[in-house]
Amino acid sequence: MRMGRKGSALTIVIIVTAVFAVASYVILNFVQSRRGGSEDEIRFLQAKMIAGDIVELGKYFLAYERVIFLDNPLAMNSGRLELLKDFSQQSYGSLVATNAFLLNSCGGYDANAVEVGDLKAGGQATFCPFFVRNPLMDGAMFEDMMLKMWSRSGSVGVLGMADGVLQTTSSTRQAIMTKDSSGGYSLTINLDEVLKSPDNQFIRLHTDQNIIKMLQSGAFDAKLIFTFYSTSAGFETVSNERYVTIRSEVNYGSSLFRRSANASESMILYSSTVKDFSIFMMYPETSAGAKTRKFSQAMNLGGSESKVSGRVFFNGDIDVPLTDLPVFNEIVIISGDLLVDSTLNPETYRALMREKFRKGLIVRFPVEKLINDGECVAGIIMANQSSMYCKKPLAPTQDFGISDYISNLGNVCSSLKVKIDSGAYTYDTAGNTNSMIQEYCKGSEPEKLFLSGGADGVEVVGSHAYIVSPVKSLTVKSAANIYGTIFGGHIQALAGTKFYSLSALRKGFPGIASDKDLAAISGEGTRVQAGVGVPLLNLPLIKKPYLGK
Amino acid sequence: MNFGIFKTQKGLSILEVVIALAILGITVAAIISFQANVYKQSRSILQRSSLIRVVYSVQEDLLKDLESLPFRKNANFIQGAVFDQAAYRASFDDDQSIQACYDKEGQPIALTDEPVCEIRLSYYRVQEMDRNYDGNAVVQGTSFNYVPMSRLLMRIKFVDKATNSEKVYYLSRLKTHVLSF
């Protein structure tokens, strides 16, 4: 062979071929790695989806659960269910002045800052998100009495549990929160074992998910992290607002190939107060005064031409066609179902839902378990300090209802009919021979807020009416503006009636000529006197942050 | 045979040329095959990356609108403690799942234009297990909305351009119905 000779075609060809072979090898490897990378992208998408699910679960915990079991938050067993039932009987507190707020259902401090126990329930470590929703604690109090007490300087880290007991303990209490440099308090829950458990019912892993292989191989971990922001973080929190970030971290793979998928959501939790509700039908009745759970029998708000600007609670089912409902500009909560024509095609249904329920509809709201329920002895509400809800029957055949409520909380005028004409109200004392009642129940100056412990019958004519009161039966005989919160009862209204909660009022409405008028009627301070300590639903609402506001 | 020609004569021999041409031919054939393979692989990679983007953005859109999406009534399997994969797959029948079709940019396409459907999506919504203090599942009824959680279930179908075969993925997302305002 003439290997050393210049110009050999064979040499050149061999060299070119070798270069090509090397280049092909490199390129093919690169393409293969990219292909592997795209597989990993799918895995990463799945990890991100799991992270998103964990955040949703965190929202559920904060919003609905009263107790989180820190060692295994998702596992449910009968013992825990019993515990949860016990908790559900405990009071959230109410806006009624005489209420002594129950602060110690999961340990912590009582209202006098006396330590009443650690953060355990039934021997198991717990976290009580309902403190977060406590509407009687402003930000500073919440931080002092809750966050500080469960935190310590420096990182607490991921909670370790042994036999249901936190490993990070101190002589006085368990530190479960880390106070970070920004002033936030973080609680981290390890979800590794929960996710790997075959009994895991919440973060369902619907595969073909190849992330599962990672999860099963052990190169996988997941965390749920709550961070609360209060006074020391610069958040001036009013009593019914809580600033919180819910974050999740899902990590998989090992060493150089480890990847992390995160999701987070920042929110302001906000408990409803009386100002938010326009209609609160705890005890719906027919026009004849019989109890009912049917919207059609308890409320005629005037049909599709009426509007409701304020939250609505109805203790029953909505059984009227969607087209016949008024427009609800705020959230509607019902304890029953929305009984609509199931043959509606999805698009029509969705369009109607959007048109009628502008902020959404919550059905099957577990009202009895989330609202205070007083117990009655001989017709007087004795327990739970609520004076609002009386679950035990007064008599074997009679449940507590709106009439009982009014007779308990009302005054001598409550049994009289009331007529409201463009803001001014008068009691109908005709036929009543009691001089004291005739003298006491004269009525009001025009434009005064209608305050009462309740009224059996209210009739509205003219342009508007202020009603922040229990009302057994409300009849609106003109297309009026109804301001306030109606706690009923029964409502009959004409087409075109507009209902406004106190928080929805604006200057320029009939009877609200000035800012002074607006302040006078929309002040929250009137709620207790009005006898409507009602809408303390602790309903989990999230305020969306709006930049620039 | 006289092999001296290879040792003494300058220039290209016929044999050299033949061997060189043979190597070149094989190389060219390899290049063509390699190029086709790389092209196919690249399309697959691009397609899958695009798919991930589309799927995630579609998911986010559906989640935002989830509360106004009807519940699937007959997906009782979802309430069981033990997840049944076969039942899950079988649940994506085309009669009751909502069907959607997207191009490679994630833009929805009318189902009637299916030949240009890059990604075919089937999805429905079920109530997630309701642990609402008693741990019992709420019976699936005719209502369209429940408290407090629901789950979006999705099946994604597309034709993998590398293998020219149909790929199917099953995915789901959880949604907590916390009210916002």
XYZ file of C-alpha atoms in Angstrom:
730
model
C 0.000 0.000 0.000
C 1.252 3.490 -0.747
C 0.285 4.971 2.550
C 2.822 7.695 2.476
C 2.069 8.853 -1.008
C 0.465 12.226 -1.549
C -2.877 12.370 -3.302
C -4.164 8.982 -2.262
C -7.928 8.992 -2.658
C -8.236 6.119 -0.257
C -6.537 8.022 2.529
C -8.757 11.008 2.043
C -11.876 8.880 1.919
C -10.903 7.011 5.067
C -10.216 10.247 6.917
C -13.517 11.776 5.780
C -15.366 8.635 6.734
C -13.777 8.585 10.160
C -14.672 12.232 10.729
C -18.182 11.549 9.595
C -18.443 8.541 11.888
C -17.267 10.543 14.880
C -19.600 13.429 14.030
C -22.493 11.039 13.576
C -21.802 9.464 16.911
C -21.748 12.829 18.627
C -24.861 14.089 16.888
C -26.770 10.890 17.443
C -25.870 10.931 21.105
C -26.986 14.512 21.319
C -30.281 13.759 19.635
C -30.813 10.764 21.852
C -30.089 12.855 24.916
C -32.515 15.480 23.688
C -35.066 12.744 23.195
C -34.379 11.624 26.737
C -34.706 15.262 27.705
C -38.127 15.478 26.178
C -39.118 12.394 28.149
C -37.875 14.219 31.199
C -39.931 17.230 30.216
C -43.028 15.081 30.371
C -41.925 13.805 33.729
C -41.314 17.377 34.805
C -44.783 18.350 33.633
C -46.193 15.565 35.775
C -44.127 16.723 38.747
C -45.411 20.247 38.216
C -48.945 18.931 38.114
C -48.424 17.118 41.401
C -46.982 20.320 42.853
C -50.100 22.149 41.678
C -52.292 19.524 43.295
C -50.442 19.897 46.578
C -51.081 23.634 46.591
C -54.757 22.983 45.989
C -54.691 20.555 48.872
C -53.088 23.241 51.033
C -55.934 25.576 50.157
C -58.357 22.877 51.166
C -56.616 22.471 54.504
C -56.707 26.148 55.276
C -60.172 26.696 54.011
C -62.141 23.679 55.085
C -60.328 21.542 57.584
C -60.143 22.597 61.161
C -57.266 20.400 62.072
C -54.308 19.161 60.123
C -52.552 16.128 61.475
C -48.957 16.925 60.904
C -47.537 13.446 60.885
C -49.727 12.161 58.097
C -52.111 14.816 57.030
C -53.890 12.874 54.363
C -54.490 9.621 56.097
C -57.911 9.144 57.537
C -58.913 6.623 60.131
C -61.863 6.221 62.407
C -60.088 7.677 65.432
C -59.328 10.835 63.584
C -62.814 11.063 62.249
C -64.131 11.013 65.786
C -61.715 13.747 66.664
C -62.825 15.808 63.740
C -66.415 15.412 64.780
C -65.512 16.652 68.238
C -63.864 19.664 66.752
C -66.810 20.349 64.560
C -68.956 20.823 67.640
C -66.719 23.537 68.901
C -67.387 27.147 68.358
C -65.697 29.396 65.915
C -66.983 32.336 67.863
C -69.408 34.839 66.530
C -69.921 38.500 66.231
C -72.447 38.525 69.008
C -71.116 40.687 71.798
C -71.557 38.203 74.579
C -69.611 35.494 72.852
C -66.527 34.153 74.524
C -64.384 33.058 71.710
C -63.086 29.561 71.976
C -59.409 29.727 71.360
C -58.105 26.512 72.661
C -59.593 23.718 70.658
C -56.180 22.660 69.454
C -54.149 24.003 72.288
C -52.543 27.366 72.525
C -53.684 30.256 74.648
C -57.091 31.246 75.803
C -58.565 34.691 75.518
C -56.699 35.790 78.650
C -53.396 34.620 77.223
C -53.277 31.724 79.634
C -51.660 28.682 78.206
C -54.130 25.892 77.899
C -52.139 23.147 76.291
C -50.010 22.224 73.386
C -50.898 21.750 69.818
C -52.158 18.239 70.057
C -55.488 16.595 69.694
C -56.082 13.106 70.940
C -52.368 12.690 71.494
C -51.515 13.588 67.927
C -49.765 16.671 66.748
C -52.054 19.030 64.959
C -52.111 22.311 63.222
C -55.246 24.397 63.560
C -55.943 26.392 60.475
C -59.137 27.727 61.936
C -57.078 30.067 64.031
C -56.095 31.552 60.745
C -59.706 32.336 60.104
C -60.414 33.656 63.560
C -62.148 36.944 62.792
C -61.703 38.367 66.255
C -57.921 38.544 66.160
C -56.222 41.328 64.307
C -52.830 40.743 62.775
C -50.789 41.698 65.831
C -52.832 39.547 68.168
C -52.750 36.656 65.768
C -48.992 36.872 65.561
C -48.499 37.256 69.303
C -50.870 34.547 70.377
C -50.419 32.024 67.631
C -47.517 32.413 65.283
C -44.888 33.410 67.807
C -45.930 30.736 70.201
C -45.393 27.978 67.715
C -42.156 29.223 66.229
C -38.565 29.601 67.219
C -35.590 31.509 65.920
C -33.758 29.852 63.142
C -35.002 27.100 60.987
C -37.268 24.471 62.394
C -36.929 22.616 59.159
C -39.158 19.902 57.908
C -41.171 18.439 60.688
C -40.084 15.061 61.813
C -42.624 12.858 63.458
C -42.299 9.761 65.575
C -45.387 7.953 66.740
C -47.471 11.003 66.096
C -45.284 13.275 68.171
C -43.194 16.045 66.801
C -39.501 15.501 67.258
C -38.801 19.163 67.690
C -40.136 19.787 71.152
C -39.376 22.102 73.966
C -40.357 22.078 77.600
C -43.209 24.443 77.070
C -44.347 23.912 73.557
C -43.533 22.529 70.198
C -41.914 24.736 67.658
C -43.428 23.965 64.327
C -42.887 27.217 62.545
C -39.806 28.862 61.219
C -39.651 32.595 61.399
C -37.813 33.778 58.360
C -35.916 37.003 57.843
C -38.856 38.657 56.106
C -40.986 38.219 59.204
C -43.074 35.415 57.767
C -43.798 32.233 59.671
C -43.485 29.007 57.726
C -44.887 25.609 58.470
C -43.525 22.786 56.355
C -45.207 19.434 56.036
C -43.401 16.482 54.550
C -45.601 14.574 52.130
C -43.172 11.873 50.979
C -44.741 8.975 52.769
C -48.213 10.256 52.138
C -47.635 10.289 48.423
C -46.134 6.864 48.410
C -48.961 5.386 50.420
C -51.383 3.224 48.463
C -54.136 4.635 50.667
C -53.389 8.137 49.572
C -56.741 9.449 48.450
C -56.107 13.052 47.703
C -53.065 13.431 45.569
C -54.193 10.729 43.259
C -51.534 9.776 40.851
C -53.334 9.049 37.674
C -50.811 7.307 35.526
C -49.416 6.590 32.787
C -47.341 9.018 34.801
C -43.735 8.013 34.519
C -43.010 10.195 37.541
C -44.310 7.269 39.521
C -41.187 5.283 38.824
C -39.189 8.063 40.406
C -41.567 8.199 43.321
C -41.327 4.490 43.924
C -37.571 4.394 43.554
C -37.165 6.769 46.450
C -35.529 9.563 44.492
C -38.528 11.724 45.173
C -39.729 14.067 47.875
C -42.571 16.514 48.263
C -43.338 19.273 50.720
C -46.269 21.504 51.502
C -45.330 24.848 53.011
C -47.617 27.446 54.544
C -46.153 30.867 55.176
C -48.129 33.378 57.190
C -47.427 37.059 57.002
C -48.450 39.317 59.785
C -47.378 42.459 61.591
C -43.667 41.745 61.748
C -43.663 41.099 58.008
C -45.198 44.509 57.453
C -48.755 43.364 56.889
C -51.272 45.409 58.799
C -53.959 42.797 58.990
C -57.491 43.656 59.862
C -59.281 41.150 62.000
C -60.837 39.056 59.290
C -57.944 39.022 56.878
C -55.006 36.660 56.800
C -52.107 36.849 54.424
C -50.732 33.484 53.496
C -48.676 31.830 50.814
C -49.132 28.159 50.061
C -46.169 26.588 48.346
C -45.238 23.114 47.274
C -41.950 21.570 46.269
C -41.661 18.336 44.361
C -38.128 17.050 43.810
C -37.059 13.945 41.958
C -33.963 12.342 40.572
C -30.589 12.223 42.231
C -27.409 14.300 42.248
C -26.811 16.018 38.916
C -30.121 14.879 37.491
C -32.238 16.175 40.356
C -35.075 18.415 39.279
C -37.447 20.515 41.296
C -41.003 21.454 40.365
C -42.668 24.141 42.448
C -46.053 25.762 42.636
C -47.316 28.490 44.904
C -50.269 30.729 45.468
C -50.441 33.829 47.603
C -53.746 34.833 48.991
C -55.645 36.810 51.518
C -58.136 34.705 53.410
C -61.150 36.663 54.410
C -64.046 35.646 56.603
C -67.429 36.954 55.697
C -69.118 39.390 57.988
C -72.604 40.762 58.094
C -71.623 43.556 55.772
C -71.030 41.105 52.959
C -74.403 39.417 52.951
C -77.503 40.797 51.374
C -79.758 37.837 52.024
C -79.188 35.215 54.662
C -81.986 32.683 54.637
C -81.122 30.418 57.508
C -84.722 29.457 58.194
C -86.601 29.553 54.876
C -90.364 29.463 55.131
C -93.302 29.407 52.771
C -95.676 32.353 52.583
C -97.851 30.473 55.064
C -94.981 30.251 57.553
C -94.221 26.575 57.066
C -90.636 25.434 56.915
C -89.292 24.645 53.489
C -86.034 23.941 51.752
C -87.268 25.045 48.359
C -86.079 28.332 46.948
C -89.261 28.573 44.886
C -91.416 28.510 48.015
C -89.260 30.716 50.221
C -88.036 33.433 47.902
C -89.376 35.299 44.938
C -86.751 37.956 44.424
C -88.521 39.346 41.380
C -87.201 37.011 38.724
C -84.655 37.698 36.035
C -85.112 41.477 36.159
C -83.926 41.727 39.755
C -80.355 41.981 40.964
C -78.645 40.991 44.164
C -75.381 42.771 44.978
C -74.140 41.042 48.051
C -73.599 37.506 49.143
C -76.549 35.218 49.533
C -76.964 32.235 51.752
C -79.930 29.936 51.348
C -80.480 26.955 53.577
C -81.990 24.635 50.999
C -82.178 23.803 47.303
C -82.503 26.114 44.348
C -85.343 24.554 42.424
C -86.299 27.258 39.969
C -85.069 27.319 36.371
C -81.834 29.202 35.923
C -83.486 31.603 33.513
C -85.943 32.714 36.196
C -83.293 33.594 38.756
C -82.130 37.160 39.358
C -78.555 38.084 38.656
C -76.411 37.390 41.702
C -73.424 39.690 41.549
C -71.742 38.055 44.516
C -71.243 34.519 45.665
C -74.289 32.425 46.411
C -74.019 29.666 48.980
C -76.678 27.042 49.453
C -76.796 24.103 51.776
C -78.609 21.954 49.246
C -78.390 21.411 45.538
C -78.951 23.301 42.387
C -81.796 21.369 40.828
C -81.588 22.257 37.199
C -82.628 20.545 34.060
C -79.883 17.993 33.554
C -80.679 17.815 29.864
C -79.280 21.290 29.319
C -76.320 21.077 27.063
C -73.072 22.039 28.775
C -72.563 25.239 26.809
C -76.041 26.566 27.563
C -75.646 25.591 31.172
C -72.283 27.253 31.522
C -73.493 30.426 29.851
C -76.483 30.623 32.199
C -74.335 29.896 35.231
C -71.987 32.701 34.303
C -74.866 35.078 33.689
C -76.721 34.330 36.918
C -73.939 33.541 39.377
C -71.352 36.162 38.565
C -69.020 35.181 41.388
C -69.967 31.546 41.584
C -72.214 29.184 43.439
C -71.351 26.921 46.323
C -73.728 24.066 46.940
C -74.022 21.574 49.764
C -72.405 23.978 52.111
C -72.138 22.116 55.424
C -73.848 24.883 57.274
C -74.561 23.020 60.475
C -70.956 22.148 60.954
C -69.451 25.474 60.120
C -71.761 27.864 61.873
C -72.294 28.097 65.562
C -75.121 26.015 66.744
C -76.632 26.918 70.008
C -78.555 24.480 72.108
C -81.861 25.358 73.603
C -83.230 24.654 77.004
C -86.830 25.633 77.515
C -86.654 27.900 74.507
C -83.585 29.787 75.627
C -80.343 29.266 73.848
C -77.864 28.167 76.434
C -74.791 26.726 74.842
C -72.042 27.872 72.540
C -72.703 31.467 73.369
C -74.108 31.942 69.967
C -77.694 33.008 70.475
C -77.998 32.453 66.781
C -78.642 28.859 66.051
C -80.599 26.453 68.068
C -80.426 22.934 66.792
C -82.254 21.133 69.507
C -85.992 21.118 69.060
C -87.963 23.284 71.401
C -90.618 20.670 71.407
C -90.604 17.192 69.955
C -92.376 18.335 66.841
C -90.893 21.755 66.425
C -87.471 22.770 65.226
C -85.955 26.072 65.993
C -86.957 28.586 63.345
C -87.096 32.229 62.457
C -90.067 32.867 64.747
C -88.178 31.413 67.705
C -85.192 33.478 66.806
C -87.203 36.677 66.687
C -89.059 35.883 69.868
C -85.743 35.254 71.616
C -83.911 38.278 70.325
C -86.662 40.660 69.395
C -88.307 43.394 71.379
C -91.835 44.444 72.086
C -92.171 45.838 68.600
C -91.168 42.669 66.827
C -94.634 41.267 66.654
C -95.983 44.344 64.928
C -96.182 44.785 61.206
C -93.682 47.244 59.816
C -94.102 49.435 56.782
C -91.052 51.019 55.204
C -91.693 53.820 52.754
C -88.578 55.177 51.040
C -86.395 54.622 54.056
C -88.776 55.678 56.816
C -90.496 53.007 58.773
C -93.567 52.880 60.914
C -95.061 50.178 63.063
C -98.658 49.312 62.584
C -99.983 49.715 66.092
C -103.588 49.843 65.058
C -105.573 47.357 67.025
C -102.952 47.112 69.719
C -104.290 48.420 72.980
C -101.066 48.256 74.945
C -100.160 51.890 75.550
C -96.549 51.064 76.285
C -96.185 49.358 72.896
C -97.978 52.198 71.173
C -95.617 54.692 72.760
C -92.424 52.698 72.281
C -93.044 51.496 68.737
C -93.592 54.737 66.944
C -91.245 54.304 64.071
C -88.361 56.301 62.839
C -87.226 59.520 61.393
C -86.828 59.241 57.658
C -83.537 57.843 56.396
C -82.649 56.151 59.628
C -81.290 52.672 59.507
C -83.902 50.170 60.435
C -82.665 48.454 63.561
C -84.492 45.820 65.410
C -84.193 42.534 67.117
C -86.448 41.288 64.393
C -89.794 41.727 62.786
C -92.528 39.316 61.885
C -93.726 41.165 58.843
C -92.144 43.957 56.806
C -93.706 45.675 53.829
C -91.626 47.911 51.591
C -92.921 50.621 49.283
C -91.200 53.582 47.688
C -87.636 53.858 46.563
C -85.642 52.077 49.213
C -85.457 50.405 52.601
C -82.728 49.743 55.128
C -83.098 46.356 56.704
C -80.432 44.786 58.859
C -82.644 42.497 60.761
C -84.262 39.129 61.136
C -87.476 39.234 59.160
C -90.028 36.478 59.104
C -91.754 37.749 56.033
C -90.621 40.537 53.721
C -92.891 41.870 50.993
C -91.456 44.350 48.519
C -94.302 46.113 46.753
C -92.238 48.410 44.582
C -89.097 47.904 42.557
C -87.104 49.265 45.471
C -83.500 49.162 46.555
C -83.154 46.993 49.654
C -80.060 47.807 51.692
C -78.545 45.665 54.398
C -78.924 42.041 55.415
C -82.217 40.231 55.524
C -82.138 37.273 57.846
C -85.169 35.214 56.978
C -87.701 33.917 56.546
C -89.729 34.522 53.459
C -89.301 37.114 50.715
C -91.711 38.258 48.032
C -90.386 40.964 45.736
C -91.441 42.680 42.549
C -89.509 42.414 39.315
C -86.636 44.871 39.224
C -85.963 44.876 42.963
C -82.307 45.423 43.808
C -80.730 44.008 46.926
C -77.482 45.473 48.257
C -75.338 44.346 51.133
C -73.892 47.115 53.286
C -70.502 46.646 51.682
C -72.006 47.107 48.230
C -73.613 50.473 48.947
C -72.500 53.528 47.029
C -73.136 57.203 47.276
C -75.843 58.258 44.898
C -78.223 55.420 45.588
C -81.699 56.467 46.707
C -81.428 57.612 50.314
C -77.631 57.820 50.196
C -76.968 61.367 49.129
C -73.590 61.869 50.728
C -70.507 60.142 52.030
C -71.828 60.854 55.494
C -75.003 58.977 54.743
C -72.971 56.144 53.331
C -70.758 55.938 56.401
C -73.772 56.108 58.661
C -75.538 53.161 57.192
C -72.663 50.948 56.168
C -70.753 50.980 59.437
C -70.013 47.566 60.737
C -70.623 48.698 64.306
C -74.343 48.376 63.849
C -74.318 44.666 63.337
C -74.677 43.566 66.914
C -77.428 45.983 67.765
C -79.231 44.844 64.693
C -79.307 41.344 66.052
C -77.726 39.924 62.982
C -74.632 38.256 64.249
C -75.325 35.917 61.475
C -73.117 35.623 58.559
C -70.042 34.646 60.407
C -69.653 31.714 58.127
C -65.915 31.571 58.296
C -66.482 30.991 54.677
C -63.128 30.649 53.077
C -62.812 33.463 50.662
C -59.686 34.482 48.918
C -59.102 38.078 48.133
C -57.321 38.443 44.881
C -54.488 40.891 45.127
C -54.870 43.775 42.761
C -51.772 45.690 41.964
C -51.965 49.360 42.690
C -54.759 49.066 45.206
C -0.248 -11.286 -11.329
C 2.078 -8.371 -11.365
C 1.548 -6.287 -8.210
C 4.385 -3.975 -8.954
C 2.072 -1.465 -10.370
C 0.902 -0.613 -6.813
C 4.394 -0.014 -5.645
C 5.865 1.963 -8.430
C 3.250 3.690 -10.463
C 2.113 7.184 -9.560
C -1.571 8.310 -9.719
C -4.839 6.533 -8.898
C -5.408 2.923 -9.537
C -8.756 1.603 -10.657
C -8.952 -0.474 -7.517
C -8.367 2.600 -5.376
C -11.122 4.410 -7.136
C -13.467 1.472 -6.782
C -12.785 1.145 -3.057
C -13.090 4.867 -2.515
C -16.348 4.972 -4.430
C -17.673 2.042 -2.425
C -16.815 3.769 0.865
C -18.289 7.016 -0.401
C -21.425 5.257 -1.509
C -21.875 3.623 1.856
C -21.137 6.947 3.524
C -23.646 8.819 1.394
C -26.248 6.176 2.088
C -25.457 6.455 5.786
C -25.717 10.258 5.603
C -29.098 10.072 3.936
C -30.347 7.555 6.454
C -28.805 9.482 9.329
C -30.306 12.741 8.131
C -33.727 11.176 7.881
C -33.374 9.703 11.322
C -32.195 12.953 12.877
C -34.988 14.814 11.122
C -37.549 12.361 12.431
C -36.137 12.512 15.940
C -36.042 16.294 15.858
C -39.650 16.491 14.766
C -40.566 14.193 17.601
C -38.666 16.323 20.105
C -40.174 19.531 18.828
C -43.589 17.960 18.765
C -43.310 16.718 22.317
C -42.008 20.022 23.656
C -44.853 21.753 21.906
C -47.244 19.179 23.295
C -46.098 19.837 26.851
C -46.578 23.554 26.427
C -49.999 23.066 24.909
C -51.131 20.559 27.506
C -50.046 22.751 30.394
C -51.664 25.879 29.028
C -54.862 24.012 28.186
C -54.890 22.566 31.693
C -54.540 25.991 33.229
C -57.378 27.321 31.103
C -59.651 24.445 32.024
C -58.832 24.794 35.710
C -59.773 28.449 35.667
C -63.135 27.534 34.262
C -63.553 24.302 36.156
C -66.338 25.461 38.432
C -68.647 25.952 35.503
C -67.830 22.586 33.987
C -70.498 19.917 34.554
C -69.654 16.925 36.673
C -69.394 13.523 35.151
C -72.084 11.502 36.856
C -70.983 7.952 36.342
C -67.361 8.117 37.330
C -67.916 6.386 40.616
C -64.633 4.561 40.344
C -62.931 7.763 41.250
C -64.383 7.636 44.749
C -62.873 4.316 45.661
C -59.894 4.110 47.930
C -58.096 1.896 45.465
C -57.480 3.510 42.176
C -58.478 1.321 39.298
C -56.385 2.174 36.306
C -58.377 0.063 33.897
C -61.619 1.756 34.903
C -59.913 5.099 34.587
C -58.871 4.397 31.041
C -62.221 2.947 30.150
C -63.972 6.055 31.451
C -62.762 8.131 28.541
C -65.481 7.120 26.202
C -66.181 9.643 23.535
C -69.867 9.881 24.294
C -69.585 11.531 27.687
C -66.175 13.100 27.795
C -65.841 16.557 26.385
C -63.793 16.445 23.225
C -61.398 19.110 22.120
C -58.891 19.452 19.364
C -55.830 21.697 19.198
C -53.218 22.574 16.664
C -49.521 22.502 17.495
C -49.700 26.087 18.765
C -52.401 25.163 21.224
C -55.142 26.912 19.309
C -58.487 25.131 19.451
C -59.744 23.637 16.239
C -63.299 22.636 15.484
C -63.816 18.919 15.848
C -65.213 18.867 12.349
C -61.733 19.767 11.083
C -60.181 16.728 12.666
C -57.678 15.930 9.927
C -55.633 18.917 11.117
C -56.066 18.046 14.757
C -52.586 17.868 16.237
C -53.608 17.026 19.798
C -56.891 15.452 20.669
C -58.111 16.020 24.167
C -60.864 14.282 26.112
C -61.684 15.545 29.546
C -64.305 15.580 32.235
C -64.732 16.649 35.809
C -65.440 14.517 38.849
C -65.979 15.264 42.467
C -62.933 14.517 44.513
C -63.392 12.465 47.630
C -65.087 14.697 50.142
C -63.612 14.274 53.568
C -65.990 16.801 54.919
C -65.690 15.762 58.534
C -67.221 12.332 58.205
C -64.949 11.011 55.525
C -67.773 9.677 53.422
C -67.958 10.355 49.772
C -70.837 12.561 48.792
C -73.106 10.641 46.507
C -72.711 11.699 42.949
C -75.978 13.284 41.998
C -77.372 15.540 39.373
C -75.911 18.696 40.803
C -73.301 20.516 38.879
C -71.219 21.848 41.643
C -69.914 20.585 44.906
C -67.898 21.682 47.839
C -65.027 21.458 48.247
C -62.844 19.772 45.639
C -63.080 18.439 42.152
C -60.688 16.899 39.721
C -60.094 17.425 36.066
C -59.290 14.239 34.201
C -57.681 14.400 30.814
C -56.686 12.047 28.071
C -54.263 13.355 25.490
C -53.849 11.614 22.177
C -51.399 12.498 19.452
C -49.461 10.788 16.718
C -45.777 10.537 17.545
C -43.999 11.697 14.430
C -40.903 9.642 15.215
C -42.672 6.327 15.256
C -45.827 7.328 13.415
C -47.773 5.656 16.190
C -50.494 6.989 18.462
C -49.429 8.074 21.939
C -51.850 8.417 24.817
C -51.290 10.123 28.147
C -53.677 10.282 31.086
C -53.350 13.273 33.382
C -55.376 14.879 36.111
C -55.437 18.054 38.158
C -56.997 18.848 41.484
C -59.008 21.996 42.186
C -60.131 23.304 45.543
C -63.226 25.420 45.299
C -62.213 28.170 47.592
C -64.191 31.209 46.742
C -62.361 34.195 45.476
C -63.437 37.739 44.957
